[in-house]
Amino acid sequence: MTTTASQEAFLQAFHAEHPAVTTEALGCGRAPDGRSSYEILCDRVADSRRVLDLGCGDGLLLELLARGDGRQLAGVDLSPQCLALARQRPTLAGARLEVARAQTLPFADDGFDACVSHMALMLMGDIEQVVAEIARVLSPGGTLACVLGGGAVGGEAYELFIGLLRGTIQAAPASQRIPSLGDSRTRSREGLDELLGPAGFTAVDWETVPIDLSGPVDQVWAALSGVYDLGPLDETTVERLRTAFFAEVRDMTTPEGLVPCAFTIYLATARVR
């Protein structure tokens, strides 16, 4: 099995079991201005009428985009289970939702004014082919806007969780580790410029945004434990990780019972020349 095929097989299996995991984890997170990462991305393409969501999951971003009158919306995802949830959203009754790979999009040339992707582009293999397909389906001047995973803000529950998770993974057998996902070039401005420039895009506009996930410990754990790395771990190992996390966040829990938790996202935007 090729690297990309093994990556996609893992993602399909994971999302078959957890079809709404991304929106459940990140939907409640807020930037300093009060917007979610989904709302921030939606606002980046506010003037676009024909919008494609690449890796649309259960359709939350498309639902936000559907608030714009007269929009033509489409979404693709590897997971039939995720798309089944998207199709249950009444506002998406007119959207075209397809089980498809980003490397072979089932759309005509110049069919969209914008392509959005929330925490999905960074998971995709054969990334040059993905970028070529995005460029193909976007009209001249069309916008690509992506939310990409960043990292810890520092000194809070997210950083603690990542440290515990790394130790857990190192101790786990190889059979309980996920495949390497995506292409590292999608996680930096320089890497994206290297990918997008030859495909006809302008230089990438890059913004780092902190997202606050603070809340009661159960809520914070529910958000953090949606990461892919926990998927292959056995129940005993996950419970051991959970117990360790709950024990170590006690000292940082506020008198009101809130656990401070934040991480950063990257917001990348470019246009077809």
PDB file of C-alpha atoms in Angstrom, residues 119 131 138 178 200 215 221 256:
ATOM      1  CA  MET A 119      -7.712  21.406   9.439  1.00  0.00           C
ATOM      2  CA  VAL A 131      -2.754  22.018  -5.181  1.00  0.00           C
ATOM      3  CA  LEU A 138     -10.776  27.972  -9.032  1.00  0.00           C
ATOM      4  CA  ILE A 178      -0.829   6.278  13.424  1.00  0.00           C
ATOM      5  CA  GLY A 200      -0.164  29.939 -10.098  1.00  0.00           C
ATOM      6  CA  GLY A 215     -13.439  25.025  30.366  1.00  0.00           C
ATOM      7  CA  TRP A 221     -10.367  16.454  27.824  1.00  0.00           C
ATOM      8  CA  GLU A 256     -14.134  28.563  39.304  1.00  0.00           C
TER       9      GLU A 256
END
